[in-house]
CSV table of C-alpha atoms and ligand atoms in Angstrom, one decimal:
chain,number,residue,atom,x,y,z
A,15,UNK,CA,-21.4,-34.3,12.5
A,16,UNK,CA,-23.5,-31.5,10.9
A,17,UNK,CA,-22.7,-28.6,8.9
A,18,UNK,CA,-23.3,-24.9,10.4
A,19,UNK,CA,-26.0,-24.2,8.4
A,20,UNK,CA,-28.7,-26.7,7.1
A,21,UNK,CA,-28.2,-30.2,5.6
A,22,UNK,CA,-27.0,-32.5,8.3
A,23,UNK,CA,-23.5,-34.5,6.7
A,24,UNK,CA,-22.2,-38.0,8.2
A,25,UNK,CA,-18.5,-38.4,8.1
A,26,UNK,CA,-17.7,-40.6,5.4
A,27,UNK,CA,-21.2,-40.8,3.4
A,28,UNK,CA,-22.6,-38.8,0.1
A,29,UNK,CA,-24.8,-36.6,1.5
A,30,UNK,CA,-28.6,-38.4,0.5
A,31,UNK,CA,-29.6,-38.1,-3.1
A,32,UNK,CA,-26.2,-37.6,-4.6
A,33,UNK,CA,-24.3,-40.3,-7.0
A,34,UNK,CA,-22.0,-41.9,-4.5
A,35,UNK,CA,-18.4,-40.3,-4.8
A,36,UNK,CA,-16.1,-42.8,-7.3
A,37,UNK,CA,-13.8,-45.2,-5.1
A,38,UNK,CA,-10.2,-44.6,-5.2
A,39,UNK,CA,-10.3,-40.8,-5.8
A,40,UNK,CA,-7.8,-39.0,-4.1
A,41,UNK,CA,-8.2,-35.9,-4.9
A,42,UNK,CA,-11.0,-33.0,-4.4
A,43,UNK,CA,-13.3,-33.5,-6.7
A,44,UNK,CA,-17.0,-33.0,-7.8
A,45,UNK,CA,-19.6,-34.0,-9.9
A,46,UNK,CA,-19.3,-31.8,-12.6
A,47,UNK,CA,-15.2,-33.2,-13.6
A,48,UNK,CA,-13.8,-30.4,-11.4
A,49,UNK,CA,-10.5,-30.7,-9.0
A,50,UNK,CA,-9.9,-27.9,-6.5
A,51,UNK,CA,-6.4,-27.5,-6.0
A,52,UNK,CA,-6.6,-24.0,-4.6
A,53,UNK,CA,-7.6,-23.7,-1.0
A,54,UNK,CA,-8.4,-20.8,0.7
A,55,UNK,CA,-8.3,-21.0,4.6
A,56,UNK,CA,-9.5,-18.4,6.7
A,57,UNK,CA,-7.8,-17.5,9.8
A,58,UNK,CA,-10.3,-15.3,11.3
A,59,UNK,CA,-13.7,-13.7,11.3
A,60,UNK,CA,-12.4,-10.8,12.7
A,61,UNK,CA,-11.3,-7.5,10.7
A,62,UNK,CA,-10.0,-4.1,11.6
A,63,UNK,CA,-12.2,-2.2,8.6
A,64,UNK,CA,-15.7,-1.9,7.8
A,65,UNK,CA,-16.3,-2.0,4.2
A,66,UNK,CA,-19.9,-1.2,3.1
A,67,UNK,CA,-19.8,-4.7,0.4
A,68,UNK,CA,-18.6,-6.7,3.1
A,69,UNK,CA,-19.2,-5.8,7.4
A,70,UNK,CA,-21.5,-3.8,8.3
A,71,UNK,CA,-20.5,-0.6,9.9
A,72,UNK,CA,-20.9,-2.2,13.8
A,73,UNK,CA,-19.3,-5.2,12.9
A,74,UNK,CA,-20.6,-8.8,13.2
A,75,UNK,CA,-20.3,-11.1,16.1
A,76,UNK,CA,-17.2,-12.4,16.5
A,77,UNK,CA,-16.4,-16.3,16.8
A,78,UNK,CA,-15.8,-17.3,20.3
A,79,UNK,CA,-12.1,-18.1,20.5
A,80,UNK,CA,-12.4,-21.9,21.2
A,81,UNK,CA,-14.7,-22.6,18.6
A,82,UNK,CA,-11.8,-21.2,16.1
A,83,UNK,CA,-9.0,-23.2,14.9
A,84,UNK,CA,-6.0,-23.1,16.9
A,85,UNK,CA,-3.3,-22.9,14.4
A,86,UNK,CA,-2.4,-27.0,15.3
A,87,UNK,CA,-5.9,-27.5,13.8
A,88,UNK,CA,-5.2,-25.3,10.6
A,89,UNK,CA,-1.7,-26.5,10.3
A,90,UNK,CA,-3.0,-30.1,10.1
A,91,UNK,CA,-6.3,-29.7,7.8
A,92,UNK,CA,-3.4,-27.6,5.6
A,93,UNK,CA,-1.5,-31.0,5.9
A,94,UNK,CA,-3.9,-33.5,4.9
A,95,UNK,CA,-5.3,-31.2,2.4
A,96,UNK,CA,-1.5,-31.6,0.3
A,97,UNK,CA,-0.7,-34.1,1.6
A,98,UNK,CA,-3.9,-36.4,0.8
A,99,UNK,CA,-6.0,-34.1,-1.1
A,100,UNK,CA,-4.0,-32.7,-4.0
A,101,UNK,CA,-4.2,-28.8,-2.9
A,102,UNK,CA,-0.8,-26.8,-4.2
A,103,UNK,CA,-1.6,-23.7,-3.6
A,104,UNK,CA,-2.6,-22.2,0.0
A,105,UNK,CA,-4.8,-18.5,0.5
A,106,UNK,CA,-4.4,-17.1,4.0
A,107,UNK,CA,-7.4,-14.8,4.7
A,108,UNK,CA,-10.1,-13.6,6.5
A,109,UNK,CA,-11.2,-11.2,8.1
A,110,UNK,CA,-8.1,-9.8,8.3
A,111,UNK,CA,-5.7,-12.6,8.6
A,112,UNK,CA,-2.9,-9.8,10.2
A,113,UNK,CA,-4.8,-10.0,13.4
A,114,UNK,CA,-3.8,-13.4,14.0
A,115,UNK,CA,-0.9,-13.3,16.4
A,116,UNK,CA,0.2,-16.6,15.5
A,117,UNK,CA,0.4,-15.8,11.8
A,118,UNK,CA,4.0,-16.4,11.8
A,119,UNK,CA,4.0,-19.7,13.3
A,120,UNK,CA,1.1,-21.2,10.8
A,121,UNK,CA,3.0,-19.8,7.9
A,122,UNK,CA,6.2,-21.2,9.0
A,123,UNK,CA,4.8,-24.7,9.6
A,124,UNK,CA,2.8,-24.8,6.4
A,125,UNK,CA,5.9,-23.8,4.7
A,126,UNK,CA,7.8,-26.6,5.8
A,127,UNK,CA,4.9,-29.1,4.7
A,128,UNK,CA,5.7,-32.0,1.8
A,129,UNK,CA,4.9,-31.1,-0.8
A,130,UNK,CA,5.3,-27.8,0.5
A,131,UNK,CA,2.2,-25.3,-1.6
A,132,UNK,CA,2.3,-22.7,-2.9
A,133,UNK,CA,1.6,-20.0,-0.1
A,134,UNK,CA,-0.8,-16.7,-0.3
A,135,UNK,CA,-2.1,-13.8,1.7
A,136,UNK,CA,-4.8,-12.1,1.0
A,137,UNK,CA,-4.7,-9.0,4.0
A,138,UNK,CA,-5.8,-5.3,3.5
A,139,UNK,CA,-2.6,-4.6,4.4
A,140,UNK,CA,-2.7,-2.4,7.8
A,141,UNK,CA,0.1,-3.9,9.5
A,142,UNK,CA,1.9,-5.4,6.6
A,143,UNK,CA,4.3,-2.5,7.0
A,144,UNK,CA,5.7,-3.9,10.3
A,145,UNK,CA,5.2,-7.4,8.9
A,146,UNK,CA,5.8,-7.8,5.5
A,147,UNK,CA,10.0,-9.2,6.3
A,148,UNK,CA,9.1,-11.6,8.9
A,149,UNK,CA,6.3,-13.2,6.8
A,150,UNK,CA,8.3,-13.7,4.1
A,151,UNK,CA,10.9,-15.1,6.2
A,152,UNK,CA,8.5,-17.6,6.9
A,153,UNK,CA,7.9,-18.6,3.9
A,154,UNK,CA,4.7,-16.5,2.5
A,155,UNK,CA,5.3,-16.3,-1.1
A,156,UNK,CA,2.9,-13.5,-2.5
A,157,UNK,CA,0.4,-11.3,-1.0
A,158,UNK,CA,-3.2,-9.7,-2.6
A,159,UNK,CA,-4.1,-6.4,-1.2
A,160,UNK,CA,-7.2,-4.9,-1.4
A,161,UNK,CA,-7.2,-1.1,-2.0
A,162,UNK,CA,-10.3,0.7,-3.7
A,163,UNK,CA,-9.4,4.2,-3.8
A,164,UNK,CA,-6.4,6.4,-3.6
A,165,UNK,CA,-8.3,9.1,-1.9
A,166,UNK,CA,-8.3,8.9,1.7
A,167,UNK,CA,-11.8,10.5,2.1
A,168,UNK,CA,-13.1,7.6,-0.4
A,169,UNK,CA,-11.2,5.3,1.4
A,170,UNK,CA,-12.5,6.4,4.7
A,171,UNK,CA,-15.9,6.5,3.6
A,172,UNK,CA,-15.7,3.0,2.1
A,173,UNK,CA,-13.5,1.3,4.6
A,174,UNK,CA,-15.1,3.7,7.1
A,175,UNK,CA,-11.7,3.7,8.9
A,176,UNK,CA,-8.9,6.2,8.1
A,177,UNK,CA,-6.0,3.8,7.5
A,178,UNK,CA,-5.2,4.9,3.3
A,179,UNK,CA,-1.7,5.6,4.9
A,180,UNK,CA,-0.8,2.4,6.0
A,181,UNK,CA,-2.5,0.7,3.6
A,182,UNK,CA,0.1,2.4,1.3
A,183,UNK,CA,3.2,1.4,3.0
A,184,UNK,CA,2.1,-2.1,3.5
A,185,UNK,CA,2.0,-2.3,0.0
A,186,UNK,CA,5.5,-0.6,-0.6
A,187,UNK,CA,6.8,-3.2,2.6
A,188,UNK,CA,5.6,-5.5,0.9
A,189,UNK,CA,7.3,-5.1,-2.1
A,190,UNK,CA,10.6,-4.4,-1.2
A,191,UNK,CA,10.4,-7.7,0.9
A,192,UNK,CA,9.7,-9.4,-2.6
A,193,UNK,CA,6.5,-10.7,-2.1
A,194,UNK,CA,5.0,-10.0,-5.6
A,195,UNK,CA,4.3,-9.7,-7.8
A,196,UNK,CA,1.7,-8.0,-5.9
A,197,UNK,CA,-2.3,-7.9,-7.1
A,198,UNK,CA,-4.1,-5.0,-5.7
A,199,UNK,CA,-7.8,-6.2,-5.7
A,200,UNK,CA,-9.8,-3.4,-6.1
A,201,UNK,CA,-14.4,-3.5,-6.1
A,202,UNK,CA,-16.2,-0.6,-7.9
A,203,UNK,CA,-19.4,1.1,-6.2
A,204,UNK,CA,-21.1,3.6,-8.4
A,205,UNK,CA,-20.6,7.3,-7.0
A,206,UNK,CA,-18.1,6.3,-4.6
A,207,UNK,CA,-14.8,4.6,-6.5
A,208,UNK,CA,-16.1,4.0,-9.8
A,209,UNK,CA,-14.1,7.2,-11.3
A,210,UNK,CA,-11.4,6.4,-10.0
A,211,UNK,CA,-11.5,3.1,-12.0
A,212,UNK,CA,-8.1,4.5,-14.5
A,213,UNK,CA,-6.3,6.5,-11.8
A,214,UNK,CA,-5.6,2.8,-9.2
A,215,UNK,CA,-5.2,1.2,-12.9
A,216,UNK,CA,-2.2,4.1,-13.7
A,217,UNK,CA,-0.8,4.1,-10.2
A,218,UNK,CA,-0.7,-0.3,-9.8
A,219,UNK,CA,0.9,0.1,-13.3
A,220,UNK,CA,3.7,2.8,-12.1
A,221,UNK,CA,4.4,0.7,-9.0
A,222,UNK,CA,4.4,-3.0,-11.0
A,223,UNK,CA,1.1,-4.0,-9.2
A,224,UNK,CA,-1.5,-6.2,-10.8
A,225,UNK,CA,-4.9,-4.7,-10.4
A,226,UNK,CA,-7.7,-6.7,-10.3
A,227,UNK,CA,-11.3,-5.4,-10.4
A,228,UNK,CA,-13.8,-7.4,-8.4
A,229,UNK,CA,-17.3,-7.6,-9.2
A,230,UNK,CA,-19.4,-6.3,-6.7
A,231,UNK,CA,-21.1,-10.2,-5.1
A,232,UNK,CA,-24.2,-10.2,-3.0
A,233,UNK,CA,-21.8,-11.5,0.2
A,234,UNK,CA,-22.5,-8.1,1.9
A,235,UNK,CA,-23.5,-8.5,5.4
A,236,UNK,CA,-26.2,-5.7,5.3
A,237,UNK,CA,-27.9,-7.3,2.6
A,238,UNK,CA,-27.8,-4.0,0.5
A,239,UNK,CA,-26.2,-5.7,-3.0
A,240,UNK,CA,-28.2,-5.0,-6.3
A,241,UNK,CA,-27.8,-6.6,-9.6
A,242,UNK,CA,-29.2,-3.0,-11.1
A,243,UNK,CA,-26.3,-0.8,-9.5
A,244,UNK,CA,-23.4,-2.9,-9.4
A,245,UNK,CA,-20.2,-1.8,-11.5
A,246,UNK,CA,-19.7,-4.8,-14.3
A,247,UNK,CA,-17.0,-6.2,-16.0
A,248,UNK,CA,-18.7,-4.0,-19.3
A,249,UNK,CA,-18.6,-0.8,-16.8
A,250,UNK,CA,-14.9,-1.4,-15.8
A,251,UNK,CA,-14.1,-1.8,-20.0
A,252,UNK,CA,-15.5,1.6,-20.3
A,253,UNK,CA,-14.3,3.5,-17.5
A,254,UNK,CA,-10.6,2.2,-17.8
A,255,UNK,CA,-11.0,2.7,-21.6
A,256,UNK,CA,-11.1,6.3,-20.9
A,257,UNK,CA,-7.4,6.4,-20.5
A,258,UNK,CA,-6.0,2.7,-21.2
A,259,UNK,CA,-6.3,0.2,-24.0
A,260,UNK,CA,-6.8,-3.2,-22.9
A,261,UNK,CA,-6.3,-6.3,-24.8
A,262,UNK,CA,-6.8,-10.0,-24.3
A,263,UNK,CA,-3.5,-11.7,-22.7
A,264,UNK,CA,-2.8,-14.5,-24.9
A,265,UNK,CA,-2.0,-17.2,-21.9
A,266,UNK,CA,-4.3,-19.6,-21.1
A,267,UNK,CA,-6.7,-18.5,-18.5
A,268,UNK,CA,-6.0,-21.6,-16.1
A,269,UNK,CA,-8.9,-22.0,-13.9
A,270,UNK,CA,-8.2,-18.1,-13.0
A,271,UNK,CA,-10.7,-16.1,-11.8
A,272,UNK,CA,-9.5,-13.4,-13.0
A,273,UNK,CA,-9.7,-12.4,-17.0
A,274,UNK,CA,-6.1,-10.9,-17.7
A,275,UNK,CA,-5.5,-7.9,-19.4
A,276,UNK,CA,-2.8,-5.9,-20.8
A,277,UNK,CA,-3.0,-2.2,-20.2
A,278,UNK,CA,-1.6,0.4,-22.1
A,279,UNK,CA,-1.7,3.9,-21.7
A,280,UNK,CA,-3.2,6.3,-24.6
A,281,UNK,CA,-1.6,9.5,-23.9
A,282,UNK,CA,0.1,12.0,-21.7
A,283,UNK,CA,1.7,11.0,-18.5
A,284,UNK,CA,0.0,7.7,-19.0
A,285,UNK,CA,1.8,6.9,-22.2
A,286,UNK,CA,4.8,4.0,-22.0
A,287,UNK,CA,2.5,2.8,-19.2
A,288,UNK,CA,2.3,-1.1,-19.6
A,289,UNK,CA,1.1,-3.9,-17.2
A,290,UNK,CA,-1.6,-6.2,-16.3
A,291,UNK,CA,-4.8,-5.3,-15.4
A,292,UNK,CA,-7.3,-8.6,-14.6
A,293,UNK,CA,-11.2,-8.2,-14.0
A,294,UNK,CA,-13.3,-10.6,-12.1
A,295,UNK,CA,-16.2,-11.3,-13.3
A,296,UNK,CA,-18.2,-13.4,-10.8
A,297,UNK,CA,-21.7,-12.0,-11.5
A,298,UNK,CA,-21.2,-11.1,-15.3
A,299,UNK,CA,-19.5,-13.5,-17.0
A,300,UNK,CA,-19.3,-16.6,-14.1
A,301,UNK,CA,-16.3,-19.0,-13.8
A,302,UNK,CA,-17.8,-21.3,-11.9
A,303,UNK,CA,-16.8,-24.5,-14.7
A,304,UNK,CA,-13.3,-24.0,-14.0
A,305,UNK,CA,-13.3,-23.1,-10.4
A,306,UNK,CA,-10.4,-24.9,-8.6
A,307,UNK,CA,-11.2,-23.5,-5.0
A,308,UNK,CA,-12.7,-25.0,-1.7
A,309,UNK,CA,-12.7,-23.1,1.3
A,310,UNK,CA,-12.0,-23.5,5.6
A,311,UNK,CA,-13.9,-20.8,7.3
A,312,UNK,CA,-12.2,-19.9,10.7
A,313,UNK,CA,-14.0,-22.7,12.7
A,314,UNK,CA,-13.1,-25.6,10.4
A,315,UNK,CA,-16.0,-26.2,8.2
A,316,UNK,CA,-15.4,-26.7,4.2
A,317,UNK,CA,-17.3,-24.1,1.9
A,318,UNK,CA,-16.8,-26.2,-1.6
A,319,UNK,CA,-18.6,-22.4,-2.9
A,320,UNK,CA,-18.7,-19.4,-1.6
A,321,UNK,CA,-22.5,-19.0,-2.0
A,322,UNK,CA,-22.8,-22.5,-0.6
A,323,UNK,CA,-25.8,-22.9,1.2
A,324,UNK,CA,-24.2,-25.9,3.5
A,325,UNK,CA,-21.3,-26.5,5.0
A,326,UNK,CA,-18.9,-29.5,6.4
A,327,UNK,CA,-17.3,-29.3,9.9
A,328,UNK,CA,-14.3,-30.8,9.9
A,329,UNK,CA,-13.6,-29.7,13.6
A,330,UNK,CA,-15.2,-31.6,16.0
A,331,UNK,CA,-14.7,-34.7,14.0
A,332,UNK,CA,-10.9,-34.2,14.4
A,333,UNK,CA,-11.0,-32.7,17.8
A,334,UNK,CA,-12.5,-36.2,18.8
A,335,UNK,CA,-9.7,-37.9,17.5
A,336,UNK,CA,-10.2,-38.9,13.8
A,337,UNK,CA,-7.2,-39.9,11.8
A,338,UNK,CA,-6.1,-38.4,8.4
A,339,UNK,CA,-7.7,-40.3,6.4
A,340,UNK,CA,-11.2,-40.1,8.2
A,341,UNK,CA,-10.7,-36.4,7.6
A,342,UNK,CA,-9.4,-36.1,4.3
A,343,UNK,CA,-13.1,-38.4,3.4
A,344,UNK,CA,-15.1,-35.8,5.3
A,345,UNK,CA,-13.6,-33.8,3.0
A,346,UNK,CA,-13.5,-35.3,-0.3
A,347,UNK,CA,-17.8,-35.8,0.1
A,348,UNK,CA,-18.3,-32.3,0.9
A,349,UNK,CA,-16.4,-31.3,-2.5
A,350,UNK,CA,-18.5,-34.7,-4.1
A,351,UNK,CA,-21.4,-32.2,-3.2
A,352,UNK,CA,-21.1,-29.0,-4.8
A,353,UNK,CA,-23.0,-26.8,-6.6
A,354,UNK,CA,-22.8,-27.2,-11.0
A,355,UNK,CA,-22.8,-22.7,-10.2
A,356,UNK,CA,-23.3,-20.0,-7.6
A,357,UNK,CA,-27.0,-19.2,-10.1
A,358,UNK,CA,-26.7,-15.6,-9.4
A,359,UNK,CA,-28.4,-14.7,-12.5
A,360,UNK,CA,-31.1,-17.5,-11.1
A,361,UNK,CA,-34.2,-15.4,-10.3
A,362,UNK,CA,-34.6,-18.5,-7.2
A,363,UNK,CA,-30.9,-17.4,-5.8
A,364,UNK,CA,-30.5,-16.7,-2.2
A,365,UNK,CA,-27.5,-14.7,-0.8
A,366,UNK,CA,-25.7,-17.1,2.0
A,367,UNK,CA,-26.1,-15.9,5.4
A,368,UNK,CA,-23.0,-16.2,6.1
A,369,UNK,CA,-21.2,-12.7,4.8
A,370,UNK,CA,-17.8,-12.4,2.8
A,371,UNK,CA,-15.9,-11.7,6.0
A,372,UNK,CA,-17.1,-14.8,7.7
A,373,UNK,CA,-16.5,-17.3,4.6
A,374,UNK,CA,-13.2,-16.3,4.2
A,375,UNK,CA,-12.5,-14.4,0.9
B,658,SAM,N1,-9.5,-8.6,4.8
B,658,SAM,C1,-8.8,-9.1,3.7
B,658,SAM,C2,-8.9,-8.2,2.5
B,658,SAM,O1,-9.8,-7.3,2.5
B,658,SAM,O2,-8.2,-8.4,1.6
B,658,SAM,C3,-9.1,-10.5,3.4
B,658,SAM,C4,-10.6,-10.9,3.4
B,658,SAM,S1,-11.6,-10.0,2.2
B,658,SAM,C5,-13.2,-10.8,2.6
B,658,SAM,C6,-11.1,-10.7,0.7
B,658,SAM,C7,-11.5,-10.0,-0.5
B,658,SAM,O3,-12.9,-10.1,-0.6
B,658,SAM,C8,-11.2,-8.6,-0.6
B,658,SAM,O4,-10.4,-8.3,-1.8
B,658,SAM,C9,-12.5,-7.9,-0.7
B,658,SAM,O5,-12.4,-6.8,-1.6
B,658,SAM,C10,-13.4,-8.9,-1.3
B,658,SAM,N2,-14.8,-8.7,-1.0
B,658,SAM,C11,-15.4,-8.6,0.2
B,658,SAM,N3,-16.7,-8.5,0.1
B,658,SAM,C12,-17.0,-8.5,-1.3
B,658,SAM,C13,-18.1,-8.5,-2.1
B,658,SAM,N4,-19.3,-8.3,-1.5
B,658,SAM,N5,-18.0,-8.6,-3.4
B,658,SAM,C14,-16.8,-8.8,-4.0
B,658,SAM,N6,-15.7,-8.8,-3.3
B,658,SAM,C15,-15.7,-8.7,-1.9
B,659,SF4,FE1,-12.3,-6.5,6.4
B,659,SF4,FE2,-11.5,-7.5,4.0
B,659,SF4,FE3,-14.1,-7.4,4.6
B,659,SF4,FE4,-12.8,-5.1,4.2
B,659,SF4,S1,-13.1,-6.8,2.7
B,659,SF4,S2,-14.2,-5.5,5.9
B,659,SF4,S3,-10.8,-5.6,5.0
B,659,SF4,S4,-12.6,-8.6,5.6
């Protein structure tokens, strides 16, 4: 067995130089008194936009089909995982996780899991429109959209596809099929979006979205990121400020990634304008001490971060016919073996190679 991408990982063993992993734990966890509960399993490398943070405007060589998951594979790593592992709550994404034609099927199945989890999508929507029923037929309980401008030129020129429209109704589809409450996820480049930070905050509000701004991470396949130029969580403050007051929600924050907000409109048509509004700080102000997530890329390897260095193929040890419970220990040393932090503010950090796409965001 060997991870994709350095450090070679026996099934069953802490990786050399680590504190072997307690006896008896059942659940996900790491050296640092953290439990991931929250898994985030991506369906597919493959997407049908280009956005400049993530793909680069040709696209990136997709996975050959047989070295992806079939959706057996996903629906029994999902199984072990809450069954074994202690996961409640299940991400679909990508890619775009609407391209998988089988999408139905793996949500249905994963649905009907004990204990069943708590099941997410995280999609940019295109599709959703014709979707959106059928999925939540099948048990998908909430989807995240991601939508950075309102505009369709900015949206073409960022997504560098001309799809605003059906973004749009995706979103309203998925509404009326009651999969919200919906959060819009929405990242900030300067000159582009970043004026447009209090017009998506007014428009999720009028529509009983959640808007989430994400900071810009160095997971951009053409390497182009900079610390300098990225919109923080300070920038969003002040550009939202210009129309909304936001104060602290009082719940506890929960191992969220996202710091919660509630907006409130200052004047005009924005007054008696109330809602949620969460920024995601993961450059600025990192969560990585309460991060509850571990990922499965698309061909079965475990990401216990998303700027992990290494990773653990699960795949090939179950397509050779390992039980559950070989599995589930594959699993539970690749967690033993994550990072304290991502060290993005560490002058010594490397981005991954592997691009946001490709991990599965
Ligand atoms: N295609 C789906 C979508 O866009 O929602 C799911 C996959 S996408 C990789 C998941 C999320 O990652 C999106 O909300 C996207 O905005 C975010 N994302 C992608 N690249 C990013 C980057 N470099 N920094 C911050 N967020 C990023
Ligand atoms: Fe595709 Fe999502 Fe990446 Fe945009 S952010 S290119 S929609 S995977």
């Amino acid at each position: 067995m060997t991870v994709s991408l350095g450090i070679p990982v026996l099934p069953g063993r802490t990786p050399a130089g680590l504190p072997p992993r307690p006896a008896g734990a059942r659940g996900l966890i790491d050296r640092y008194d953290r439990e991931a509960t929250d898994l985030r399993v991506s369906l597919t490398d493959r997407c049908n936009l280009r956005c400049t943070y993530c793909m680069p405007a040709e696209g990136l060589p997709a996975l050959p089909r047989d070295q992806a998951l079939s959706a057996d594979e996903i629906v029994r790593l999902v199984g072990i995982a809450v069954r074994e592992l202690g996961v409640r709550q299940v991400r679909f994404t990508g890619g775009e996780p609407l391209l998988r034609a089988d999408l139905v099927d793996i949500i249905t199945r994963c649905a009907a899991l004990e204990p069943r989890p708590e099941i997410s999508l995280t999609t940019n929507a295109i599709g959703l429109a014709e979707r959106a029923e059928t999925l939540r037929a099948a048990g998908l309980d909430r989807v995240n959209v991601s939508l950075d401008s309102l505009h369709a030129a900015t949206f073409a020129q960022l997504t560098r596809r001309p799809f605003l429209e059906r973004v749009l109704k995706g979103v309203d589809a998925a509404a009326a099929a009651g999969l919200g409450p919906i959060k819009i996820n929405a990242v900030l480049l300067p000159g582009v979006n970043d004026h447009e930070a209090p017009e998506l905050v007014a428009w999720a509000l009028r529509n009983g979205h959640e808007l989430r701004f994400i900071e810009q991470m160095p997971l951009d396949a053409d390497h182009t990121w900079s610390r300098d130029s990225m919109i923080t969580a300070a920038d969003v403050h002040r550009l939202v400020g210009e129309r909304f007051t936001l104060e602290r929600a009082q719940e506890p924050r929960d191992g969220a990634p996202a710091e919660r907000f509630v907006a409130r409109g200052r004047a005009g048509d924005d007054l008696g304008l109330e809602g949620t509004v969460g920024i995601i700080a993961s450059v600025t102000e990192p969560f990585c001490a309460d991060c509850r997530r571990v990922r499965l890329t698309s061909e079965g390897s475990v990401r216990s971060c998303l700027f992990s260095h290494t990773e653990t193929g699960l795949r090939d040890t179950l397509r050779a016919g390992a039980d559950d419970q070989a599995l589930a220990d594959l699993w539970r040393d690749a967690m033993w073996a994550k990072p304290a932090g991502h060290g993005l503010d560490d002058p010594s950090f490397v981005q991954p190679a592997r691009s946001m796409s490709a991990i599965g965001g």
